[in-house]
Coordinates of N, CA, C and O and ligand atoms in Angstrom, one line a residue:
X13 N 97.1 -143.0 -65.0 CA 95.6 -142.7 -65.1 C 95.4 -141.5 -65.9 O 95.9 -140.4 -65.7
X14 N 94.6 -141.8 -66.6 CA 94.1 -140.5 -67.6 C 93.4 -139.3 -66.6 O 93.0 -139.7 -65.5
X15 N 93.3 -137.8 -67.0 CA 92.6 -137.2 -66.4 C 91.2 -136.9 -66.9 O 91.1 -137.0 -68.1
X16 N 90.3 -136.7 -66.4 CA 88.9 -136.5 -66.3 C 88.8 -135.2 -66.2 O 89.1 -134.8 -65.1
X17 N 88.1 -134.0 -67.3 CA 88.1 -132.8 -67.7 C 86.7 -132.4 -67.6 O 85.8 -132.9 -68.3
X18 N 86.3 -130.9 -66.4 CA 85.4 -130.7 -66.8 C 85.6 -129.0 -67.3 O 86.4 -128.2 -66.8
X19 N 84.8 -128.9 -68.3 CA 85.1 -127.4 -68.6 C 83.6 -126.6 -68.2 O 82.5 -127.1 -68.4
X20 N 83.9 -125.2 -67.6 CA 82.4 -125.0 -67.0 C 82.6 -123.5 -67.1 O 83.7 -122.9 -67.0
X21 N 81.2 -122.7 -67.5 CA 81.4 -121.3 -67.8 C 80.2 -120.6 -67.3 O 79.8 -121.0 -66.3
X22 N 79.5 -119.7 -67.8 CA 78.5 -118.8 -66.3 C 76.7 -120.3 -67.2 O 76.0 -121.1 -66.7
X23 N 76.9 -119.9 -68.4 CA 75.3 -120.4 -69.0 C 75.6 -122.2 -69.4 O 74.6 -122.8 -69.2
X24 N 76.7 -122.9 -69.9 CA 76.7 -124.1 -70.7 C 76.2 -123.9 -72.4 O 76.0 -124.8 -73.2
X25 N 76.0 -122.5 -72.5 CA 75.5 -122.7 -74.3 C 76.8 -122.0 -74.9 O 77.0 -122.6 -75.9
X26 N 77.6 -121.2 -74.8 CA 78.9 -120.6 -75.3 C 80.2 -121.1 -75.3 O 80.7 -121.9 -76.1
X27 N 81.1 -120.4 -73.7 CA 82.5 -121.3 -73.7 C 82.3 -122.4 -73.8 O 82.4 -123.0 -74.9
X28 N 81.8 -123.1 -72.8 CA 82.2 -124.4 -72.4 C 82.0 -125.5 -72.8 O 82.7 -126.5 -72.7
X29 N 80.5 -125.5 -73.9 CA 80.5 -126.5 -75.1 C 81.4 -126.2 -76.3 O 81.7 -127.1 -77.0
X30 N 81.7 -125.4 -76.5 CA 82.9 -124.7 -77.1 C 84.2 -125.8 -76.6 O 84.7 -126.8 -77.2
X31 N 84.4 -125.5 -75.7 CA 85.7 -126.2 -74.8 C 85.4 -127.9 -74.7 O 86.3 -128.8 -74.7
X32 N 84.3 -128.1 -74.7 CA 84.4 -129.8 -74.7 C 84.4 -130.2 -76.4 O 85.1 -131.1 -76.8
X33 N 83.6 -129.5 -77.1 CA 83.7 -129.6 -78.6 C 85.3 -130.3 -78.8 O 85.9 -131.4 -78.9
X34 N 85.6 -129.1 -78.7 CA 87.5 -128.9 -79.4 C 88.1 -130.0 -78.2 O 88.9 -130.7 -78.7
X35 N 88.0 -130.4 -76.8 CA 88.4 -131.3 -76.3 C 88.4 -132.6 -77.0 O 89.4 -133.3 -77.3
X36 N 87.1 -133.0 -77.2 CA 87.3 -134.7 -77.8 C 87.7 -134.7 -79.1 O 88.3 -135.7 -79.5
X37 N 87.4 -133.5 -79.9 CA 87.9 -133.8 -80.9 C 89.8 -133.9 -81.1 O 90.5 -134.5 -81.9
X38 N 90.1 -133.1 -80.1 CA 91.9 -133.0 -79.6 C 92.3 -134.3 -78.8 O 93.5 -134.6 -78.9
X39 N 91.4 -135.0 -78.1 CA 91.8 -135.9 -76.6 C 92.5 -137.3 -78.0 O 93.5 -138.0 -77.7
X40 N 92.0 -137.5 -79.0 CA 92.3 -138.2 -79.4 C 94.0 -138.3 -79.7 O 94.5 -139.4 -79.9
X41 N 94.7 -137.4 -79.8 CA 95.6 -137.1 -79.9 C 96.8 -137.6 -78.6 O 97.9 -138.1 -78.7
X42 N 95.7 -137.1 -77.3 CA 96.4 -137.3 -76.0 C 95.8 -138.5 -75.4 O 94.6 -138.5 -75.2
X43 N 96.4 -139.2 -75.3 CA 96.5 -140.7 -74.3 C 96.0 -140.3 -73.1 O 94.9 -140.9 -72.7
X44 N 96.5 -139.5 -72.3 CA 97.0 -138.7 -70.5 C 95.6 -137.9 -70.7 O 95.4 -137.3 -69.7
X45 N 94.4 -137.7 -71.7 CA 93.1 -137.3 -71.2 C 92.0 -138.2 -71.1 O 92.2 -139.2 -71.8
X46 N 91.0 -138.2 -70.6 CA 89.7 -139.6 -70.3 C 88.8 -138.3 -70.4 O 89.1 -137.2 -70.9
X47 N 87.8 -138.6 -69.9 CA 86.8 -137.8 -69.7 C 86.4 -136.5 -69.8 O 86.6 -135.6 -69.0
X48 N 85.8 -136.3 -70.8 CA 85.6 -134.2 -71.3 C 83.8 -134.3 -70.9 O 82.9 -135.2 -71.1
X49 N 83.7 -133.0 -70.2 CA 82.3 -132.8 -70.6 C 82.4 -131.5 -69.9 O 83.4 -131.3 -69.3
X50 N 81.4 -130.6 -70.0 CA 80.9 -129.5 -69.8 C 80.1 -128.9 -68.8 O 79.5 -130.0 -68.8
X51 N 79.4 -128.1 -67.8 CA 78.3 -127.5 -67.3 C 78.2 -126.1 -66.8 O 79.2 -125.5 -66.5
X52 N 77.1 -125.6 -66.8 CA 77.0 -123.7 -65.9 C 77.6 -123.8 -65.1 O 78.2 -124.8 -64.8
X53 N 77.5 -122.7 -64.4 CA 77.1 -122.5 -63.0 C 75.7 -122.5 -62.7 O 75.1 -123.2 -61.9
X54 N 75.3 -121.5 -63.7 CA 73.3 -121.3 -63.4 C 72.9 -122.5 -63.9 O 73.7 -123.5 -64.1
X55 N 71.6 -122.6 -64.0 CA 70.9 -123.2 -64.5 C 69.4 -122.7 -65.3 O 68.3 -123.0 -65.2
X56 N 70.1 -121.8 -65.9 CA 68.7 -121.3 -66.7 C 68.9 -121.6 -68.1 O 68.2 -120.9 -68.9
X57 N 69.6 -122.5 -68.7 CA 70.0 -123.3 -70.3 C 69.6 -124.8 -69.8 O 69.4 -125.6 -70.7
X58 N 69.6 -125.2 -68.4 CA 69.4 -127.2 -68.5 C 69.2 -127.3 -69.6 O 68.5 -126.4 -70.1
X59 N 69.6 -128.3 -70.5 CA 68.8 -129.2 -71.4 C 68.3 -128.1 -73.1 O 67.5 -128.3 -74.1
X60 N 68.9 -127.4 -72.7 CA 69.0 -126.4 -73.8 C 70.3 -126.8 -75.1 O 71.5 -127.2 -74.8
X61 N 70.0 -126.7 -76.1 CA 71.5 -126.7 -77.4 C 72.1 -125.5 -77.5 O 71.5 -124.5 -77.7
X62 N 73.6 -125.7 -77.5 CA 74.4 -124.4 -77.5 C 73.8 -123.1 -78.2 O 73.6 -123.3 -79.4
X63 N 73.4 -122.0 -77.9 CA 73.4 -120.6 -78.5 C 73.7 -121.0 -79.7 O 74.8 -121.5 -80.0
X64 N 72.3 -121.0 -80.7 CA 73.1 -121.3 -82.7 C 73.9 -119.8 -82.8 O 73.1 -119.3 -83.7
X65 N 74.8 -118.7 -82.6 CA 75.6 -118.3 -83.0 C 76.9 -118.8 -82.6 O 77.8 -118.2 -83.2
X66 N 77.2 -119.9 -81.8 CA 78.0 -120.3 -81.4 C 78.2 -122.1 -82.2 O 79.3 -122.6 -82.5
X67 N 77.2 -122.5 -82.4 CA 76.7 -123.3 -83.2 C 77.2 -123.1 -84.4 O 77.8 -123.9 -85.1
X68 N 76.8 -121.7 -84.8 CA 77.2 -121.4 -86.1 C 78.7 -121.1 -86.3 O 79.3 -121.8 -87.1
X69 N 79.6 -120.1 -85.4 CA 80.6 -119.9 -85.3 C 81.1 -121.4 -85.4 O 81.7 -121.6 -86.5
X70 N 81.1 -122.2 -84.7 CA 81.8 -123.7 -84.1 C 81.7 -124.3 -85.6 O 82.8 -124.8 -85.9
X71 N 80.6 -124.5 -86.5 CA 80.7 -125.4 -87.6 C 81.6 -124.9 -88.7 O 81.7 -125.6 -89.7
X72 N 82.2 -123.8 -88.7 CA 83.1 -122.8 -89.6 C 84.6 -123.8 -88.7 O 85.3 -124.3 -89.5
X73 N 84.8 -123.9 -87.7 CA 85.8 -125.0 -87.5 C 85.6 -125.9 -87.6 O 86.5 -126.6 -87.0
X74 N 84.6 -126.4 -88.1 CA 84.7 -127.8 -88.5 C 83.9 -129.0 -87.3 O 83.7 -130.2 -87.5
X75 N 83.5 -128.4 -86.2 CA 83.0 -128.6 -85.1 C 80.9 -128.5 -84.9 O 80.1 -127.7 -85.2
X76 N 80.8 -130.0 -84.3 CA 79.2 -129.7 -84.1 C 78.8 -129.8 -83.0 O 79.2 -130.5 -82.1
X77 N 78.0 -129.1 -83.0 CA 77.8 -128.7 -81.1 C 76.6 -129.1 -81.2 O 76.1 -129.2 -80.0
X78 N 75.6 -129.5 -82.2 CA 74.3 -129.5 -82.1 C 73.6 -130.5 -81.3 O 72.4 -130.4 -81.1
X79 N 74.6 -131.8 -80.7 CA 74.3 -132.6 -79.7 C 74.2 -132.4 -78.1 O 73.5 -132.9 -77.2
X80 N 75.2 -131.1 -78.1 CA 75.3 -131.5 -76.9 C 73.9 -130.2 -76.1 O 73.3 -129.3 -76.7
X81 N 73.7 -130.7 -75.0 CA 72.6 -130.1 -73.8 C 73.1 -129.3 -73.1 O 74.4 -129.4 -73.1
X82 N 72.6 -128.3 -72.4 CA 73.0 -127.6 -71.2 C 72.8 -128.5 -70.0 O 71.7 -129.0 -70.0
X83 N 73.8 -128.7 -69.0 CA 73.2 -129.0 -67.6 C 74.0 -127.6 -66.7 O 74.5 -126.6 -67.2
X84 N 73.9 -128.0 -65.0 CA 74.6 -126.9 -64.3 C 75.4 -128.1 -63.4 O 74.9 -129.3 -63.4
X85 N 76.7 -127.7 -62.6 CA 77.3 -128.0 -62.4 C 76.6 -128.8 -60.8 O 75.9 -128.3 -59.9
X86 N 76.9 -129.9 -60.9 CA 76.7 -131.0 -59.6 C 77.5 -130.8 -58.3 O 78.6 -130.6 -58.7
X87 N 77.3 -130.7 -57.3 CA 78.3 -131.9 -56.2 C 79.0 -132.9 -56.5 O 80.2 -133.0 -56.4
X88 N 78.3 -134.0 -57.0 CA 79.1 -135.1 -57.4 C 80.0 -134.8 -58.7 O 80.7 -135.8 -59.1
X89 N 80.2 -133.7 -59.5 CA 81.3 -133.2 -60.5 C 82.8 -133.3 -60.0 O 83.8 -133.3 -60.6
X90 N 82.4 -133.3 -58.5 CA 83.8 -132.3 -57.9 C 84.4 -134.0 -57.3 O 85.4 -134.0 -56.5
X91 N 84.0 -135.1 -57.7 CA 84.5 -136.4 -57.2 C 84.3 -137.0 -58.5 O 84.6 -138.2 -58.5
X92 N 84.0 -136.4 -59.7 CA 83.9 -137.4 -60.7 C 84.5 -137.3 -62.0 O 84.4 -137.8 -63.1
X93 N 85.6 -136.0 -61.3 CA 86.4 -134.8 -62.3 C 88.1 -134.7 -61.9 O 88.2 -134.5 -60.7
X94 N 89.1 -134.9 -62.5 CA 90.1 -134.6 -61.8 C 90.2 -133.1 -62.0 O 90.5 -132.4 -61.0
X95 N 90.1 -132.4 -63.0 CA 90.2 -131.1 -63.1 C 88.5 -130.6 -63.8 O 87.7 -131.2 -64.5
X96 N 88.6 -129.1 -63.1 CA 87.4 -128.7 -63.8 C 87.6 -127.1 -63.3 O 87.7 -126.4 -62.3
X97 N 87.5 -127.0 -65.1 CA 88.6 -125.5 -65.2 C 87.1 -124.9 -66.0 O 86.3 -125.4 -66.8
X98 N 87.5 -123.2 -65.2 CA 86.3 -122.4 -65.5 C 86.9 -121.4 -66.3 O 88.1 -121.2 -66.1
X99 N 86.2 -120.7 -67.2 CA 86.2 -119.6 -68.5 C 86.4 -118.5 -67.8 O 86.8 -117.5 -68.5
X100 N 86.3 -118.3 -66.9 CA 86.7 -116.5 -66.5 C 86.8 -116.5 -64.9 O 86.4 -117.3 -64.1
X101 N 87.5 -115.3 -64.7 CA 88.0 -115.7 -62.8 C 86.1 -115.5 -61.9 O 86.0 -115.7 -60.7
X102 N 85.1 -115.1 -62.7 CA 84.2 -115.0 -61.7 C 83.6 -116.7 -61.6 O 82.9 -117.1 -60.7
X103 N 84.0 -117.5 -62.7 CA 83.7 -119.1 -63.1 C 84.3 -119.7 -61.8 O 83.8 -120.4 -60.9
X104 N 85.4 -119.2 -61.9 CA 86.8 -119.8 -60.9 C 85.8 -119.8 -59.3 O 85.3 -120.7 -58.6
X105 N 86.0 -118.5 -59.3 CA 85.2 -117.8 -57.4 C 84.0 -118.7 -57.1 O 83.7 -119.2 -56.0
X106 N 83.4 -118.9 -58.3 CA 82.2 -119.5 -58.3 C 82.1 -121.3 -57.8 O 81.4 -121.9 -56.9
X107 N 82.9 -121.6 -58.6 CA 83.3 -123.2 -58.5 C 84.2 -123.6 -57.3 O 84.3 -124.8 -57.0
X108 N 85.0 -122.5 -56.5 CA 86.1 -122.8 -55.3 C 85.0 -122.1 -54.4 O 85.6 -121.6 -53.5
X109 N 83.7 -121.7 -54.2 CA 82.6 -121.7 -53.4 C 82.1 -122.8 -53.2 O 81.7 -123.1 -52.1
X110 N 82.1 -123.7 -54.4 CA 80.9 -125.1 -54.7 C 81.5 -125.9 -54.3 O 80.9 -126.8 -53.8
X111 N 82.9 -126.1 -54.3 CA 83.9 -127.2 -54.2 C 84.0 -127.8 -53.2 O 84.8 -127.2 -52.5
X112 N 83.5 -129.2 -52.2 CA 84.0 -129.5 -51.0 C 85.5 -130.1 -50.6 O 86.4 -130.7 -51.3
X113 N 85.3 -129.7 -49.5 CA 86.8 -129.7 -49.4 C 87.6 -130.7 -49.2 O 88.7 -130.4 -48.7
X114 N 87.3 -131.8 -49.4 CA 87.8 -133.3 -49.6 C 87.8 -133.9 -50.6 O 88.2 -135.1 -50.8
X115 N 87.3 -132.8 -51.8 CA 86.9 -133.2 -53.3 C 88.2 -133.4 -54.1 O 89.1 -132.5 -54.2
X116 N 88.1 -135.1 -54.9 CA 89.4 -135.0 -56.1 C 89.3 -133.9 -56.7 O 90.4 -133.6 -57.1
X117 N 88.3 -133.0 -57.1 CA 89.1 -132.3 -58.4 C 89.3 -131.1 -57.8 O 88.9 -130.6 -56.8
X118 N 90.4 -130.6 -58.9 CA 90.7 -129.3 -58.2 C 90.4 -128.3 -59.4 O 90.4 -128.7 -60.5
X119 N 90.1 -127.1 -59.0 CA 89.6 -126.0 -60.0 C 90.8 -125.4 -60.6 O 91.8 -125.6 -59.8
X120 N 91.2 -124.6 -61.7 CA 91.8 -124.3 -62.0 C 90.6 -123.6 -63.4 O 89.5 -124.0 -63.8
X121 N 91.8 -122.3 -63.9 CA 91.3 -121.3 -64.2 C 91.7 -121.3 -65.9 O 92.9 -121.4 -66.3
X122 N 90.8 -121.1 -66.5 CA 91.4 -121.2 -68.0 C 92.4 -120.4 -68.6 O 93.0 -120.9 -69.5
X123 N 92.7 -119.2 -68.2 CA 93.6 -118.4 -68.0 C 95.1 -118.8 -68.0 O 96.1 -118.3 -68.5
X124 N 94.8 -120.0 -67.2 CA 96.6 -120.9 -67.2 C 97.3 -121.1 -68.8 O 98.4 -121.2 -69.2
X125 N 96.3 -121.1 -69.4 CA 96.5 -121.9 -70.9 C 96.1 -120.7 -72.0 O 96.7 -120.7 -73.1
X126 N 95.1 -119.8 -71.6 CA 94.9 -119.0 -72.7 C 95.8 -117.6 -72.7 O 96.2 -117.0 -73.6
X127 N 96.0 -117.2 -71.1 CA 97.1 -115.7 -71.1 C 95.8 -114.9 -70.4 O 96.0 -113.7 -70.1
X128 N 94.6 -115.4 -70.2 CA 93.6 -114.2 -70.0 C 92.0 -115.1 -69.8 O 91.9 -116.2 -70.4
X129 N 91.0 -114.8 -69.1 CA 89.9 -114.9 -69.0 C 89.4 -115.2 -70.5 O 90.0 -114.6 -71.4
X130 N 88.5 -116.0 -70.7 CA 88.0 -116.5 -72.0 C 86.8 -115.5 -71.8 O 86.0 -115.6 -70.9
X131 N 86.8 -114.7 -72.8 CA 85.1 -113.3 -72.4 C 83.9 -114.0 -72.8 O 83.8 -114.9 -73.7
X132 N 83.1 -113.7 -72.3 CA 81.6 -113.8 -72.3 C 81.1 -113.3 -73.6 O 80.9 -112.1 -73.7
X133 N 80.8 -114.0 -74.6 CA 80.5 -113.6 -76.0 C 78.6 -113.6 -76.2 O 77.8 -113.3 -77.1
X134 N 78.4 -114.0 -74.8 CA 76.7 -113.7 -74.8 C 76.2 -112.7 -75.1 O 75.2 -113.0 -75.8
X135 N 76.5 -111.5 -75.1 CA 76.0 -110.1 -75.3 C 76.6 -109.2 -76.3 O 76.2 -108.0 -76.4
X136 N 77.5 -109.6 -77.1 CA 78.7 -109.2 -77.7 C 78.3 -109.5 -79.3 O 77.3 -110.1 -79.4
X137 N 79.0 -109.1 -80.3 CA 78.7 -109.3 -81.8 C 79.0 -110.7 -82.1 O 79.1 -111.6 -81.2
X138 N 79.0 -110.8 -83.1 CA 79.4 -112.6 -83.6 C 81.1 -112.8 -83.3 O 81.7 -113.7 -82.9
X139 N 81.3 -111.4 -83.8 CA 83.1 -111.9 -83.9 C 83.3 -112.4 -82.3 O 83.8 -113.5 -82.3
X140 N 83.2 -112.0 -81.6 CA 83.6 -112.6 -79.9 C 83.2 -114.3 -80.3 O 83.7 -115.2 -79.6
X141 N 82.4 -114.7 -81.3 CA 82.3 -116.1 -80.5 C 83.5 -116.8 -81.6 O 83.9 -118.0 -81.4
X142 N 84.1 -116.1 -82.7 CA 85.1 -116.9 -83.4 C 86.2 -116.4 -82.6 O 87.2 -117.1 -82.8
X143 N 86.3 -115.4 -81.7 CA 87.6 -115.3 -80.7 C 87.8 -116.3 -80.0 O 88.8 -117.0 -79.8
X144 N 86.6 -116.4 -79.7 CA 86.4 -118.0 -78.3 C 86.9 -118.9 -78.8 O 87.8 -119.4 -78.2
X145 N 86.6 -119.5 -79.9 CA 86.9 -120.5 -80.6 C 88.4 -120.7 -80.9 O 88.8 -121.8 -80.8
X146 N 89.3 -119.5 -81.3 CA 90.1 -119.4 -81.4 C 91.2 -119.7 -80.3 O 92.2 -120.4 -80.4
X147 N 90.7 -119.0 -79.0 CA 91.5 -118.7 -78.3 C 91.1 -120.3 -77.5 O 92.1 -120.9 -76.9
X148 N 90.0 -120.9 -77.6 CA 90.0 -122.4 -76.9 C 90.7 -123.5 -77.7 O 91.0 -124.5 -77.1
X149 N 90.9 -123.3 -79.0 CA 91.6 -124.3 -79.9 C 93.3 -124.7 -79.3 O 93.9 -125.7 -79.4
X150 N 93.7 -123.4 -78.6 CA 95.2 -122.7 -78.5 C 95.2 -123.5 -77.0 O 95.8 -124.4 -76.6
X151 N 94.4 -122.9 -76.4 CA 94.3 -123.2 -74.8 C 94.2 -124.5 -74.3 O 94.7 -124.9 -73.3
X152 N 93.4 -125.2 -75.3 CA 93.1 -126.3 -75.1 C 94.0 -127.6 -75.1 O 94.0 -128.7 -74.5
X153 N 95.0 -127.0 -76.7 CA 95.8 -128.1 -77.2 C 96.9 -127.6 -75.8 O 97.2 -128.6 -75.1
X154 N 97.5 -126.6 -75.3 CA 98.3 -126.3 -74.6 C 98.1 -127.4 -72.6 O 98.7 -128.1 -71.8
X155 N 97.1 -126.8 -72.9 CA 96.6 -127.7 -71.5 C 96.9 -129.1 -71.6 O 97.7 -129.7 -70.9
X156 N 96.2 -129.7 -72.7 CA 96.5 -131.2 -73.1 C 98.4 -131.7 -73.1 O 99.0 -132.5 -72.3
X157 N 98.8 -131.0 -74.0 CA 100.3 -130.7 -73.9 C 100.8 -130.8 -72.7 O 101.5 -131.8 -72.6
X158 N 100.7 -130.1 -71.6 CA 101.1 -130.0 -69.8 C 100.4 -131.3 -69.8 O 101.1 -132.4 -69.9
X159 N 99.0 -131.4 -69.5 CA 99.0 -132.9 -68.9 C 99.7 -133.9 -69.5 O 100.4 -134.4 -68.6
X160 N 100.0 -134.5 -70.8 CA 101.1 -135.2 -71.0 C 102.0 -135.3 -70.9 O 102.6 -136.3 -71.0
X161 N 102.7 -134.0 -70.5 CA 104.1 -134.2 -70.3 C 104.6 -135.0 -69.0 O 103.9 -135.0 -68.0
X162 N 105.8 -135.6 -69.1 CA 106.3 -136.2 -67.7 C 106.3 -135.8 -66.3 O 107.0 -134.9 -65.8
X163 N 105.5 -136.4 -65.8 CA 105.7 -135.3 -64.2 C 107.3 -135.4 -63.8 O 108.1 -136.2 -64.3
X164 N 107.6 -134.3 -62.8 CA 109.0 -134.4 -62.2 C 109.1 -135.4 -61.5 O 108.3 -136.0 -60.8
X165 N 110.8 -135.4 -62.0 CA 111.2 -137.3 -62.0 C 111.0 -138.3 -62.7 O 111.7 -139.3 -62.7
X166 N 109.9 -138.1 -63.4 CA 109.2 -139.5 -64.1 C 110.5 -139.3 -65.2 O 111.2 -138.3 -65.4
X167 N 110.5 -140.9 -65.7 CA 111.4 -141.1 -66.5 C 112.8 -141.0 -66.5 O 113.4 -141.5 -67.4
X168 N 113.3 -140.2 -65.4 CA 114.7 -140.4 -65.1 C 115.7 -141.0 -64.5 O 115.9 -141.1 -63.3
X169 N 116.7 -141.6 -65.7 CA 117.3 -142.3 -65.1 C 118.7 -142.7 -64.2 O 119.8 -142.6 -64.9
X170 N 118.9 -143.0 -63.1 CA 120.6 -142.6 -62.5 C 121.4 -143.4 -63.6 O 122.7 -143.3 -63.6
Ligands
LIG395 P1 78.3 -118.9 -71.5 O1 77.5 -117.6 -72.0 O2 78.6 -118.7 -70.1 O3 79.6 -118.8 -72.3 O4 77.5 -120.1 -71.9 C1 76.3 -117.2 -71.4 C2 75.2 -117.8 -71.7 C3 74.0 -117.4 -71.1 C4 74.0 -116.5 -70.1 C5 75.2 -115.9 -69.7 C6 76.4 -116.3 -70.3 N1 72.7 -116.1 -69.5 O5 72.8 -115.2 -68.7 O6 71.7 -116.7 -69.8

């Protein structure tokens, strides 16, 4: 079964459309991924289009963000997601608050993949948002990489 990816960061206009961008445009590559999509924690972006500096940063990779909306993160995400990995450890605290505790998905931390919290490029110069970019192209193909690979055992033969 493929996994179902949600990527989620404090607003929905910076990392995390960021992170689903570079996802579908990568998932094509990986079989072992299904479902990409994005949300806040807040909700003060709903239905808003990514921050245009991040817009702008993102189309210098070759990337358009200009479809996607802001939403905030559901109840029903946490059954309709196998993983849903947050942009920085306060994303993390945030989403293993929200999480019920019978829920398929499990949270995990972007950090696994990048070496470090993905920073908050909201208040910051331009260069922070081609870091992001950077540092999610890397993180992202790596993550993808791990879920493909063979779980232990699989494929071995006596
Ligand atoms: P994001 O950045 O979490 O990467 O989307 C932010 C966007 C908006 C706000 C904070 C962070 N805000 O406070 O509105």
């Amino acid at each position: 079964m493929a996994t179902d990816v949600l990527f989620v960061c404090l607003g929905n206009i910076c990392r995390s459309p960021a992170a689903e961008a570079i996802a579908l445009r990568l998932k094509e590559e990986f079989p072992a991924v299904g479902r990409i999509d994005s949300a806040g924690i807040g909700n003060w972006h709903v239905g808003d289009p990514p921050d245009p500096r991040m817009i702008r940063a993102a189309s210098g990779f070759g990337l358009d963000l200009t479809p996607l909306r802001g939403r905030q993160v559901e109840r029903s995400d946490f059954d309709e997601f196998d993983l849903i990995v947050g942009m920085d450890s306060e994303n993390v605290a945030d989403l293993k608050d929200l999480r019920p505790v019978h829920a398929r998905a499990q949270v995990v931390p972007m950090s696994r993949w990048t070496g470090r919290d993905v920073p908050d490029p909201y208040t910051g110069g331009p260069e922070g948002f081609d870091r992001v970019l950077a540092m999610l192209f890397a993180g992202v193909r790596a993550m993808f990489e791990e879920l493909s690979a063979p779980a232990e055992g699989e494929g071995k033969r006596r």
